[in-house]
Coordinates of C-alpha atoms in Angstrom, one line a residue:
Chain A
X1 CA 0.0 0.0 0.0
X2 CA 2.7 2.4 0.9
X3 CA 4.7 1.8 -2.1
X4 CA 1.6 2.3 -4.2
X5 CA 0.8 5.8 -2.9
X6 CA 4.3 6.5 -3.3
X7 CA 4.2 5.4 -6.9
X8 CA 1.2 7.5 -7.5
X9 CA 2.4 10.7 -5.9
X10 CA 5.7 10.3 -7.8
X11 CA 3.9 10.6 -11.0
X12 CA 2.7 14.0 -10.9
X13 CA 6.1 15.7 -10.7
X14 CA 7.4 13.3 -13.2
X15 CA 4.9 14.4 -15.7
X16 CA 5.5 18.2 -15.1
X17 CA 9.2 17.5 -15.3
X18 CA 8.6 15.9 -18.7
X19 CA 6.6 18.6 -19.9
X20 CA 9.0 21.3 -18.9
X21 CA 11.6 19.2 -20.8
X22 CA 9.5 19.2 -23.7
X23 CA 8.8 22.9 -23.7
X24 CA 12.6 23.5 -23.2
X25 CA 13.2 21.2 -26.3
X26 CA 10.8 23.1 -28.3
X27 CA 12.3 26.4 -27.4
X28 CA 15.9 25.3 -28.1
X29 CA 14.7 24.0 -31.4
X30 CA 13.1 27.3 -32.3
X31 CA 16.1 29.3 -31.2
X32 CA 18.3 26.9 -33.3
X33 CA 16.3 27.2 -36.6
X34 CA 15.5 30.9 -36.3
X35 CA 18.6 32.2 -34.6
X36 CA 21.6 29.8 -34.9
X37 CA 21.2 28.7 -38.4
X38 CA 20.8 32.3 -40.0
X39 CA 23.7 33.5 -37.9
X40 CA 25.8 30.6 -39.0
X41 CA 25.0 31.2 -42.6
X42 CA 25.6 34.8 -42.2
X43 CA 29.0 34.0 -40.6
X44 CA 30.2 31.5 -43.1
X45 CA 28.6 33.1 -46.2
X46 CA 27.3 29.8 -47.4
X47 CA 24.0 31.4 -48.7
X48 CA 23.2 28.2 -50.7
X49 CA 22.5 26.4 -47.4
X50 CA 19.3 28.4 -47.3
X51 CA 18.0 26.8 -50.3
X52 CA 19.1 23.3 -49.1
X53 CA 17.6 23.9 -45.7
X54 CA 14.3 25.3 -47.1
X55 CA 14.0 22.3 -49.2
X56 CA 14.6 20.1 -46.1
X57 CA 11.9 21.8 -44.1
X58 CA 9.4 21.5 -47.0
X59 CA 10.2 17.9 -47.8
X60 CA 9.9 17.1 -44.2
X61 CA 6.4 18.6 -44.1
X62 CA 5.5 16.2 -46.9
X63 CA 7.2 13.3 -45.2
X64 CA 5.2 14.1 -42.1
X65 CA 2.2 13.2 -44.0
X66 CA 3.6 9.9 -45.2
X67 CA 4.6 9.2 -41.7
X68 CA 0.9 9.7 -40.5
X69 CA -0.3 7.1 -43.0
X70 CA 2.4 4.8 -41.7
X71 CA 1.0 5.4 -38.2
X72 CA -2.4 3.8 -39.3
X73 CA -0.4 0.9 -40.8
X74 CA -0.3 1.9 -44.5
X75 CA 2.7 2.3 -46.7
X76 CA 2.1 5.4 -48.6
X77 CA 4.3 5.9 -51.8
X78 CA 1.9 8.5 -53.4
X79 CA 2.8 11.8 -51.5
X80 CA 4.4 13.0 -54.9
X81 CA 0.9 12.9 -56.5
X82 CA -0.5 15.3 -53.9
X83 CA 2.6 17.6 -53.9
X84 CA 2.2 17.9 -57.6
X85 CA -1.6 18.5 -57.2
X86 CA -0.9 21.0 -54.6
X87 CA 1.7 22.9 -56.7
X88 CA -0.6 23.1 -59.8
X89 CA -3.7 24.2 -57.7
X90 CA -1.5 27.1 -56.2
X91 CA 0.1 28.0 -59.4
X92 CA -3.2 28.0 -61.4
X93 CA -5.0 30.0 -58.8
X94 CA -2.2 32.5 -58.6
X95 CA -1.5 33.0 -62.4
X96 CA -5.1 32.7 -63.7
X97 CA -7.2 33.7 -60.7
X98 CA -4.9 36.3 -59.4
X99 CA -5.4 34.8 -55.8
X100 CA -2.7 35.7 -53.2
X101 CA -0.2 33.1 -52.6
X102 CA -0.9 32.9 -49.0
X103 CA -4.5 32.2 -49.7
X104 CA -3.6 29.5 -52.3
X105 CA -1.4 27.7 -49.6
X106 CA -4.4 26.4 -47.6
X107 CA -6.6 26.1 -50.6
X108 CA -4.0 23.7 -52.2
X109 CA -3.9 21.8 -49.1
X110 CA -7.8 21.6 -48.9
X111 CA -7.9 20.6 -52.5
X112 CA -5.6 17.6 -52.1
X113 CA -7.4 16.7 -48.9
X114 CA -10.7 16.6 -50.8
X115 CA -9.3 14.4 -53.8
X116 CA -7.5 12.3 -51.3
X117 CA -10.9 11.5 -49.6
X118 CA -12.3 10.5 -53.1
X119 CA -9.5 8.4 -53.9
X120 CA -8.7 7.1 -50.5
X121 CA -12.2 5.9 -49.9
X122 CA -11.9 2.9 -52.2
X123 CA -8.1 2.3 -52.1
X124 CA -7.9 2.5 -48.2
X125 CA -9.4 -0.8 -48.1
X126 CA -6.3 -2.3 -49.6
X127 CA -3.5 -3.3 -47.2
X128 CA 0.2 -3.9 -47.0
X129 CA 2.0 -4.0 -50.3
X130 CA -1.2 -3.6 -52.4
X131 CA -1.9 -0.2 -50.9
X132 CA 1.8 0.7 -51.3
X133 CA 1.7 -0.2 -55.1
X134 CA -1.4 1.5 -55.8
X135 CA -0.1 4.6 -54.2
X136 CA 2.9 4.3 -56.3
X137 CA 0.8 4.2 -59.4
X138 CA -1.1 7.1 -58.1
X139 CA 2.1 9.3 -58.5
X140 CA 2.4 8.2 -62.2
X141 CA -1.3 9.0 -62.8
X142 CA -0.9 12.5 -61.3
X143 CA 2.2 13.0 -63.6
X144 CA 0.3 11.7 -66.7
X145 CA -2.9 13.7 -65.8
X146 CA -0.7 16.9 -65.7
X147 CA 0.7 16.0 -69.1
X148 CA -2.7 15.3 -70.6
X149 CA -4.7 18.3 -69.2
X150 CA -4.9 21.6 -71.1
X151 CA -5.0 23.8 -68.1
X152 CA -1.7 22.5 -66.8
X153 CA 0.0 23.4 -70.0
X154 CA 1.3 19.9 -70.7
X155 CA 5.0 19.1 -70.7
X156 CA 5.9 22.7 -71.1
X157 CA 4.7 23.5 -67.5
X158 CA 4.0 26.8 -66.1
X159 CA 6.9 29.1 -65.6
X160 CA 7.6 32.7 -64.2
X161 CA 5.2 32.2 -61.3
X162 CA 5.2 35.5 -59.4
X163 CA 6.9 35.5 -55.9
X164 CA 4.5 35.7 -52.9
X165 CA 2.9 39.1 -52.6
X166 CA 2.7 41.0 -49.3
X167 CA 0.0 40.8 -46.7
X168 CA -1.2 43.8 -44.6
X169 CA -3.9 44.1 -42.3
X170 CA -5.4 47.7 -41.7
X171 CA -2.2 49.3 -43.0
X172 CA 0.3 47.2 -40.9
X173 CA 2.5 45.0 -43.2
X174 CA 2.4 41.5 -41.8
X175 CA 4.3 39.9 -44.6
X176 CA 6.4 42.0 -47.0
X177 CA 6.1 41.6 -50.7
X178 CA 8.9 38.9 -51.6
X179 CA 9.7 40.6 -54.9
X180 CA 10.8 43.8 -52.9
X181 CA 13.0 41.8 -50.5
X182 CA 16.8 41.9 -51.2
X183 CA 17.1 38.4 -49.8
X184 CA 14.1 36.4 -50.8
X185 CA 16.0 33.0 -50.0
X186 CA 16.1 34.0 -46.3
X187 CA 12.5 34.9 -46.3
X188 CA 11.5 31.6 -48.0
X189 CA 13.6 29.8 -45.3
X190 CA 11.8 31.5 -42.4
X191 CA 8.4 30.7 -44.1
X192 CA 9.2 27.2 -44.7
X193 CA 10.6 26.6 -41.2
X194 CA 7.5 28.2 -39.7
X195 CA 5.2 25.8 -41.8
X196 CA 7.5 22.8 -40.7
X197 CA 7.2 23.8 -37.0
X198 CA 3.4 24.3 -37.3
X199 CA 2.9 20.9 -39.1
X200 CA 5.0 18.9 -36.6
X201 CA 3.2 20.6 -33.7
X202 CA -0.2 19.4 -35.2
X203 CA 1.3 16.0 -35.8
X204 CA 2.5 15.7 -32.3
X205 CA -0.7 16.9 -31.0
X206 CA -2.7 14.2 -33.1
X207 CA -0.4 11.5 -32.1
X208 CA -0.9 12.4 -28.4
X209 CA -4.6 12.7 -28.6
X210 CA -7.5 10.2 -28.6
X211 CA -7.2 10.2 -32.3
X212 CA -3.6 9.1 -32.1
X213 CA -4.5 6.3 -29.8
X214 CA -7.2 5.2 -32.3
X215 CA -4.7 5.4 -35.3
X216 CA -2.3 3.1 -33.1
X217 CA -5.1 0.6 -32.7
X218 CA -5.5 0.5 -36.5
X219 CA -1.8 0.0 -37.0
X220 CA -1.8 -3.1 -34.6
X221 CA -5.1 -4.9 -35.6
X222 CA -7.7 -3.4 -37.7
X223 CA -10.3 -6.0 -37.2
X224 CA -9.8 -6.0 -33.5
X225 CA -10.3 -2.2 -33.3
X226 CA -13.2 -2.4 -35.6
X227 CA -14.9 -5.1 -33.4
X228 CA -14.7 -2.8 -30.3
X229 CA -16.4 0.1 -32.2
X230 CA -13.8 2.1 -33.8
X231 CA -15.1 3.6 -37.1
X232 CA -11.9 2.4 -39.0
X233 CA -13.2 3.4 -42.4
X234 CA -13.7 7.1 -41.3
X235 CA -10.6 7.0 -39.2
X236 CA -8.2 6.0 -42.1
X237 CA -9.8 8.3 -44.6
X238 CA -9.2 11.1 -42.0
X239 CA -5.7 10.3 -41.5
X240 CA -5.1 9.9 -45.2
X241 CA -6.7 13.4 -45.9
X242 CA -4.6 15.1 -43.3
X243 CA -1.5 13.4 -44.8
X244 CA -2.5 14.6 -48.2
X245 CA -3.1 18.1 -46.9
X246 CA 0.5 18.3 -45.8
X247 CA 1.6 17.0 -49.2
X248 CA -0.4 19.8 -51.0
X249 CA 0.9 22.5 -48.7
X250 CA 4.5 21.4 -49.2
X251 CA 4.0 21.1 -53.0
X252 CA 2.6 24.5 -53.2
X253 CA 5.4 26.1 -51.2
X254 CA 8.0 24.2 -53.2
X255 CA 6.7 25.4 -56.4
X256 CA 6.6 29.1 -55.3
X257 CA 10.3 28.9 -54.5
X258 CA 11.2 27.4 -57.8
X259 CA 8.8 29.8 -59.6
X260 CA 8.0 27.0 -62.1
X261 CA 6.1 23.7 -62.2
X262 CA 6.3 20.7 -64.6
X263 CA 4.6 17.4 -64.7
X264 CA 8.0 15.9 -63.8
X265 CA 8.4 18.2 -60.6
X266 CA 7.3 15.5 -58.4
X267 CA 7.8 11.8 -59.7
X268 CA 8.0 8.3 -58.4
X269 CA 11.4 8.9 -57.2
X270 CA 10.2 11.7 -55.0
X271 CA 7.4 9.7 -53.6
X272 CA 9.9 6.9 -52.7
X273 CA 12.1 9.4 -51.1
X274 CA 9.4 10.7 -48.7
X275 CA 8.9 7.1 -47.6
X276 CA 12.6 6.6 -47.1
X277 CA 12.8 9.9 -45.0
X278 CA 10.4 8.4 -42.7
X279 CA 12.2 5.0 -42.5
X280 CA 15.5 6.4 -41.8
X281 CA 14.2 8.7 -39.1
X282 CA 12.2 5.9 -37.5
X283 CA 8.6 5.1 -37.8
X284 CA 7.9 5.0 -34.3
X285 CA 8.9 8.7 -33.6
X286 CA 6.9 11.8 -34.5
X287 CA 10.2 13.7 -35.3
X288 CA 11.6 10.9 -37.3
X289 CA 10.5 12.0 -40.7
X290 CA 12.3 15.4 -40.0
X291 CA 15.6 14.0 -38.9
X292 CA 15.4 11.5 -41.8
X293 CA 14.9 14.3 -44.3
X294 CA 17.6 16.3 -42.8
X295 CA 20.1 13.4 -42.9
X296 CA 19.3 12.1 -46.3
X297 CA 18.7 15.3 -48.2
X298 CA 21.6 17.3 -46.6
X299 CA 23.7 14.3 -46.7
X300 CA 23.0 13.9 -50.5
X301 CA 23.9 17.5 -50.9
X302 CA 27.3 17.3 -48.9
X303 CA 28.3 14.0 -50.8
X304 CA 28.5 16.2 -54.0
X305 CA 32.1 16.5 -53.4
X306 CA 32.4 12.7 -54.0
X307 CA 31.5 13.3 -57.6
X308 CA 30.6 10.1 -59.5
X309 CA 30.7 7.9 -56.3
X310 CA 28.1 10.0 -54.8
X311 CA 25.1 7.7 -55.2
X312 CA 27.4 4.8 -54.4
X313 CA 28.3 6.3 -51.0
X314 CA 24.7 7.5 -50.3
X315 CA 23.1 4.2 -50.9
X316 CA 25.8 2.3 -49.2
X317 CA 25.5 4.5 -46.2
X318 CA 21.6 3.7 -46.3
X319 CA 21.9 0.1 -46.4
X320 CA 24.4 0.1 -43.6
X321 CA 22.2 2.3 -41.6
X322 CA 19.3 -0.2 -42.2
X323 CA 21.6 -3.0 -41.0
X324 CA 22.7 -1.3 -37.9
X325 CA 19.5 0.6 -37.0
X326 CA 16.7 -1.2 -38.7
X327 CA 14.2 0.9 -36.8
X328 CA 15.3 4.4 -37.6
X329 CA 18.1 6.5 -36.3
X330 CA 16.0 7.8 -33.4
X331 CA 15.8 4.2 -32.0
X332 CA 19.4 5.0 -30.9
X333 CA 17.8 7.2 -28.0
X334 CA 15.4 4.4 -27.1
X335 CA 18.0 2.3 -25.3
X336 CA 18.2 4.8 -22.4
X337 CA 14.5 4.6 -21.8
X338 CA 14.3 0.9 -22.5
X339 CA 12.8 0.4 -18.9
X340 CA 9.5 1.9 -19.7
Chain B
X1 CA -5.5 -6.9 -85.6
X2 CA -3.3 -9.9 -85.8
X3 CA -0.4 -7.6 -85.5
X4 CA -1.8 -6.2 -82.3
X5 CA -2.3 -9.5 -80.8
X6 CA 1.2 -10.7 -81.9
X7 CA 2.8 -7.6 -80.4
X8 CA 0.8 -8.0 -77.2
X9 CA 2.0 -11.7 -76.9
X10 CA 5.5 -10.9 -77.3
X11 CA 5.4 -8.0 -74.8
X12 CA 3.4 -10.2 -72.3
X13 CA 5.9 -13.0 -72.4
X14 CA 8.7 -10.7 -71.3
X15 CA 6.5 -8.9 -68.8
X16 CA 5.3 -12.2 -67.3
X17 CA 8.9 -13.4 -66.8
X18 CA 9.8 -10.1 -65.0
X19 CA 6.7 -10.4 -62.8
X20 CA 7.5 -14.0 -62.0
X21 CA 10.7 -13.1 -60.4
X22 CA 9.1 -10.3 -58.5
X23 CA 6.3 -12.4 -57.3
X24 CA 8.5 -15.2 -56.3
X25 CA 10.6 -13.0 -54.1
X26 CA 7.4 -11.4 -52.5
X27 CA 5.7 -14.6 -51.8
X28 CA 8.6 -16.2 -50.1
X29 CA 9.9 -13.4 -48.1
X30 CA 7.2 -10.7 -48.0
X31 CA 9.6 -8.3 -49.6
X32 CA 8.6 -5.9 -52.3
X33 CA 11.7 -5.8 -54.3
X34 CA 12.3 -2.3 -55.4
X35 CA 15.5 -3.3 -57.0
X36 CA 13.9 -5.7 -59.5
X37 CA 14.1 -3.3 -62.4
X38 CA 17.7 -2.5 -61.7
X39 CA 18.5 -6.3 -61.5
X40 CA 16.9 -6.6 -65.0
X41 CA 19.1 -3.7 -66.3
X42 CA 22.2 -5.3 -64.6
X43 CA 21.5 -8.6 -66.5
X44 CA 21.2 -6.7 -69.7
X45 CA 24.5 -5.1 -69.2
X46 CA 26.2 -8.3 -68.3
X47 CA 24.9 -9.9 -71.4
X48 CA 26.1 -6.8 -73.4
X49 CA 29.6 -7.1 -72.0
X50 CA 29.8 -10.8 -72.6
X51 CA 28.4 -10.7 -76.3
X52 CA 29.4 -7.3 -77.7
X53 CA 32.6 -6.7 -76.0
X54 CA 34.1 -10.1 -75.4
X55 CA 32.7 -11.4 -78.5
X56 CA 31.2 -14.6 -77.1
X57 CA 28.1 -16.3 -78.6
X58 CA 24.6 -15.1 -77.3
X59 CA 23.8 -18.2 -75.3
X60 CA 27.0 -17.6 -73.1
X61 CA 25.8 -14.0 -72.4
X62 CA 22.4 -15.5 -71.4
X63 CA 24.0 -18.0 -69.0
X64 CA 26.4 -15.4 -67.7
X65 CA 23.6 -13.0 -66.8
X66 CA 21.6 -15.7 -65.0
X67 CA 24.6 -16.8 -63.0
X68 CA 25.7 -13.2 -62.1
X69 CA 22.4 -12.3 -61.0
X70 CA 21.6 -15.5 -59.3
X71 CA 24.7 -15.1 -57.1
X72 CA 24.0 -11.4 -56.4
X73 CA 20.5 -12.4 -55.4
X74 CA 21.8 -15.0 -53.1
X75 CA 24.2 -12.8 -51.6
X76 CA 21.6 -10.0 -51.0
X77 CA 19.3 -12.3 -49.4
X78 CA 22.0 -13.8 -47.1
X79 CA 23.7 -10.7 -46.0
X80 CA 21.1 -8.1 -46.2
X81 CA 17.5 -9.1 -46.1
X82 CA 17.9 -11.9 -43.6
X83 CA 19.6 -9.8 -40.7
X84 CA 17.2 -7.0 -41.4
X85 CA 14.0 -9.1 -41.4
X86 CA 15.2 -10.8 -38.2
X87 CA 15.9 -7.6 -36.3
X88 CA 13.4 -5.0 -37.5
X89 CA 10.1 -4.3 -35.6
X90 CA 8.1 -3.7 -38.6
X91 CA 8.0 -5.6 -41.9
X92 CA 8.0 -2.4 -43.9
X93 CA 11.6 -1.7 -42.9
X94 CA 12.6 -4.1 -45.7
X95 CA 11.3 -1.5 -48.2
X96 CA 13.9 0.9 -47.2
X97 CA 16.5 -1.9 -47.7
X98 CA 15.2 -2.7 -51.1
X99 CA 15.0 1.0 -52.1
X100 CA 18.5 1.3 -50.9
X101 CA 19.7 -1.8 -53.0
X102 CA 18.0 -0.2 -55.9
X103 CA 20.0 3.0 -55.6
X104 CA 23.1 1.0 -54.9
X105 CA 22.8 -1.1 -58.1
X106 CA 22.1 2.1 -60.0
X107 CA 25.5 3.4 -58.8
X108 CA 27.3 0.3 -59.6
X109 CA 25.8 0.1 -63.0
X110 CA 26.8 3.7 -63.6
X111 CA 30.3 3.2 -62.6
X112 CA 30.9 -0.3 -64.3
X113 CA 29.0 0.4 -67.5
X114 CA 28.3 4.1 -67.8
X115 CA 25.1 5.8 -68.7
X116 CA 25.0 5.1 -72.4
X117 CA 22.4 3.0 -74.1
X118 CA 23.9 -0.4 -75.0
X119 CA 22.7 -3.0 -77.4
X120 CA 24.1 -6.1 -78.9
X121 CA 23.9 -6.8 -82.7
X122 CA 21.0 -8.8 -84.0
X123 CA 21.2 -12.6 -83.4
X124 CA 19.0 -13.6 -86.2
X125 CA 18.3 -11.6 -89.3
X126 CA 15.2 -11.3 -91.4
X127 CA 11.6 -10.6 -91.0
X128 CA 8.6 -12.8 -90.9
X129 CA 6.0 -11.4 -93.1
X130 CA 2.6 -12.9 -93.5
X131 CA 0.8 -11.1 -96.3
X132 CA 1.5 -7.7 -94.6
X133 CA -1.0 -8.5 -92.1
X134 CA 1.5 -9.6 -89.5
X135 CA 5.1 -8.4 -89.6
X136 CA 7.5 -9.5 -87.0
X137 CA 11.3 -9.7 -87.1
X138 CA 12.7 -13.1 -86.6
X139 CA 14.8 -12.2 -83.6
X140 CA 11.6 -11.0 -81.7
X141 CA 9.9 -14.2 -82.5
X142 CA 12.9 -16.1 -81.1
X143 CA 13.0 -14.0 -78.1
X144 CA 9.2 -14.4 -77.5
X145 CA 9.5 -18.2 -77.8
X146 CA 12.6 -18.3 -75.5
X147 CA 10.7 -16.2 -72.9
X148 CA 7.7 -18.7 -73.1
X149 CA 9.9 -21.6 -72.7
X150 CA 11.6 -20.1 -69.7
X151 CA 8.1 -19.5 -68.2
X152 CA 7.2 -23.2 -68.8
X153 CA 10.4 -24.3 -67.4
X154 CA 9.9 -22.3 -64.3
X155 CA 6.4 -23.6 -63.8
X156 CA 7.7 -27.2 -64.3
X157 CA 10.4 -26.6 -61.8
X158 CA 8.0 -25.2 -59.3
X159 CA 5.5 -28.0 -59.7
X160 CA 7.7 -31.1 -59.7
X161 CA 11.2 -30.4 -58.2
X162 CA 11.9 -30.8 -54.5
X163 CA 13.0 -27.1 -54.2
X164 CA 10.0 -26.0 -56.1
X165 CA 7.8 -27.8 -53.7
X166 CA 9.5 -26.5 -50.7
X167 CA 9.2 -22.9 -52.1
X168 CA 5.5 -23.4 -52.7
X169 CA 5.0 -24.7 -49.1
X170 CA 7.0 -21.7 -47.8
X171 CA 4.9 -19.4 -49.8
X172 CA 1.6 -20.9 -48.3
X173 CA 2.6 -20.9 -44.7
X174 CA 6.2 -20.2 -43.6
X175 CA 5.6 -21.5 -40.1
X176 CA 3.9 -24.8 -41.2
X177 CA 6.8 -25.5 -43.8
X178 CA 9.2 -25.0 -41.1
X179 CA 7.6 -27.5 -38.8
X180 CA 7.5 -30.0 -41.6
X181 CA 11.2 -29.9 -41.8
X182 CA 11.7 -27.5 -44.8
X183 CA 15.0 -25.6 -44.3
X184 CA 13.4 -22.0 -44.4
X185 CA 16.7 -20.1 -44.6
X186 CA 18.1 -22.2 -47.4
X187 CA 15.0 -22.1 -49.6
X188 CA 14.5 -18.3 -49.0
X189 CA 18.0 -17.9 -50.4
X190 CA 17.4 -20.0 -53.3
X191 CA 14.2 -18.3 -54.0
X192 CA 15.6 -14.9 -53.9
X193 CA 18.4 -16.1 -56.3
X194 CA 15.8 -17.4 -58.6
X195 CA 14.0 -14.3 -58.7
X196 CA 17.0 -12.2 -59.3
X197 CA 18.2 -14.7 -62.0
X198 CA 14.7 -14.3 -63.9
X199 CA 15.2 -10.6 -63.9
X200 CA 18.7 -11.0 -65.3
X201 CA 17.4 -13.4 -67.9
X202 CA 14.8 -11.0 -69.2
X203 CA 17.5 -8.2 -69.3
X204 CA 19.8 -10.5 -71.3
X205 CA 16.9 -11.5 -73.6
X206 CA 15.9 -7.9 -74.3
X207 CA 19.3 -6.4 -74.7
X208 CA 19.3 -8.0 -78.2
X209 CA 16.2 -5.9 -79.2
X210 CA 15.7 -2.7 -77.3
X211 CA 19.1 -2.5 -75.6
X212 CA 19.4 -1.3 -72.0
X213 CA 20.2 1.9 -70.4
X214 CA 20.6 3.1 -66.8
X215 CA 17.3 4.9 -66.5
X216 CA 15.2 1.9 -67.4
X217 CA 15.3 0.3 -63.9
X218 CA 12.7 2.3 -62.1
X219 CA 10.1 2.4 -64.6
X220 CA 10.5 -1.3 -65.2
X221 CA 10.0 -2.0 -61.4
X222 CA 6.7 0.1 -61.5
X223 CA 5.6 -1.9 -64.5
X224 CA 6.3 -5.1 -62.7
X225 CA 4.3 -3.9 -59.6
X226 CA 1.3 -3.3 -62.0
X227 CA 1.5 -6.8 -63.3
X228 CA 1.5 -8.6 -59.9
X229 CA -1.2 -6.2 -58.8
X230 CA -3.4 -7.2 -61.8
X231 CA -2.8 -10.9 -61.2
X232 CA -2.6 -11.0 -57.5
X233 CA 0.6 -10.9 -55.5
X234 CA 2.4 -14.0 -54.4
X235 CA 0.4 -16.3 -56.9
X236 CA 2.5 -17.8 -59.9
X237 CA -0.4 -17.9 -62.2
X238 CA -1.4 -14.4 -61.3
X239 CA 2.0 -13.0 -62.2
X240 CA 1.8 -14.7 -65.7
X241 CA -1.8 -13.6 -66.2
X242 CA -0.8 -10.0 -65.2
X243 CA 2.1 -9.9 -67.5
X244 CA 0.1 -11.1 -70.5
X245 CA -2.7 -8.7 -69.6
X246 CA -0.6 -5.8 -69.3
X247 CA 1.3 -6.6 -72.6
X248 CA -1.9 -6.9 -74.3
X249 CA -3.5 -3.7 -72.8
X250 CA -0.2 -1.8 -73.8
X251 CA -0.3 -3.1 -77.3
X252 CA -4.1 -2.4 -77.9
X253 CA -3.8 0.9 -76.1
X254 CA -0.9 2.1 -78.3
X255 CA -2.8 1.4 -81.4
X256 CA -6.3 2.4 -80.4
X257 CA -5.6 5.4 -78.3
X258 CA -2.7 6.9 -80.3
X259 CA -5.1 9.6 -81.8
X260 CA -5.7 11.1 -78.3
X261 CA -2.0 11.5 -77.5
X262 CA 0.1 9.7 -74.9
X263 CA -2.7 8.5 -72.7
X264 CA -2.5 4.7 -72.9
X265 CA -0.9 4.5 -69.5
X266 CA -3.3 6.8 -68.0
X267 CA -6.1 4.8 -69.1
X268 CA -4.4 1.5 -68.0
X269 CA -3.7 3.1 -64.4
X270 CA -7.2 4.5 -64.1
X271 CA -8.7 1.1 -65.1
X272 CA -6.5 -0.5 -62.7
X273 CA -7.5 1.5 -59.7
X274 CA -11.2 0.9 -60.4
X275 CA -10.5 -2.8 -60.8
X276 CA -8.5 -3.0 -57.5
X277 CA -11.3 -1.1 -55.7
X278 CA -13.7 -3.7 -56.6
X279 CA -11.2 -6.7 -56.3
X280 CA -8.4 -5.7 -54.0
X281 CA -6.6 -9.0 -54.2
X282 CA -6.1 -9.0 -58.0
X283 CA -7.4 -11.7 -60.3
X284 CA -6.1 -14.7 -58.5
X285 CA -4.6 -13.5 -55.2
X286 CA -5.6 -14.6 -51.8
X287 CA -7.6 -11.9 -49.9
X288 CA -5.0 -9.6 -48.1
X289 CA -2.1 -11.5 -49.7

């Protein structure tokens, strides 16, 4: 009895300690990406890192979506399709509808979520490799559709997309016009990182909510969770829609940075890469895809010095990583907390 | 019309052979082999090296491709897939490994053989011409017949040999097969080697007609996935059916839909998604594979 009360009373401070540690971690992370990284770049003069890191941030947003579908036990190799769709929606709204970029960003996400519900409803009944292969095919479908439709301008794509405009509320400029900035790269970096932080906060919140627990039950045993009254069909469509929303937003941002979009902007290779980012980081960890994206994308960039051996070293490292840490890089930190 | 059917059969025979290897690996180990297309390209390059550079007869090139890829498959299974499958928490981890191997093979091909399109000279000259209704070069006919012979040989092997029986038992129920005294590790390795060997053989066959280049690997893998989805994964008859159906659809589509531009594959993909929504396990697959 005595030990039991001790155990219970010991729980509350433990939890607060843990949440303070989490808050501290988030603050440190924010300080790092918004303060240390720009300072480092300014000090070293490697302005090209901005582009790389912006790409990392955006790719990790799309990878977050893939991770969420992994979380309900589905292998999603179709995120490229939604990134492409999001990019096209944003571009067409901007160039033909004259809509502000900042408005097209959520609209692109919503559009992707909507089509993902239509597509996901039938195909989410598939499992395992079947679902993986259908989503892989979906990326090809998106590319071929973009080639065939008149509005997307076929293989020529859409180029010279305007930079994001300014946003001001009642005379106060919230976001300056990107075209007037002397360093749009840095601005894009800040926007991308903000989007990334928001997305991962949302993801973390989802995973640690009732919805997250339900998703986990789907991952472990779908029949069992359906038998105790979980609406599995609705849940997996919801998770897939959120995932596609992330994909669309990332795609739209990416396009506005490169100021051009082609049917080959996101191909099967990209979809496979999103999946790999999740694997490398670790499927069991919310921040796995972020770390995986950073390692793989940045690593690939750094390996450029290896010249023709770049791909060999890159893939060799990936295989070695798989042999040493088959459950992702973040499983390294698991051993300390193995007792729980 | 005869021309379309003949083209479809010719394509289908090769596709079926690719799909057979993929489905064999998948049914034995539950691994989706992303590197299958790269293995196929590798086989083509081995054949090219033996035939065009060393000046050996074509049949030797075929044998060399089969051997090299078979050994490669066995090594990949023994030293890469086996430890990862044993230690990883989730089955999907093998996909990263497979994708990593695909990249790795791409890099090796690039370093060993370069990025140029390679082909070997025609092995048989002449064109079969039936009243201009059906025109087919003899070498295509030969390759088609060889592919069908290989498929038949593969089926016979799986049906009647001891190894084939063991592998079929493994595919049905790994645990039960192990309890019945099947050496699971050994036959997984043999199965993977055979799957890789089939991919290499198709590459070697096709290098005489279309040639090979580095970029062919990925698209070939995607096509192979399509085939085993149509027929149903982990079923041998399904892979063959899927291969022939895709070959036929491609051949018909290319001639019927050509007036609408390059939409054949879009139509095939769309049809496939509707089909899978109705019948998720493919034509002959077990539900939930």
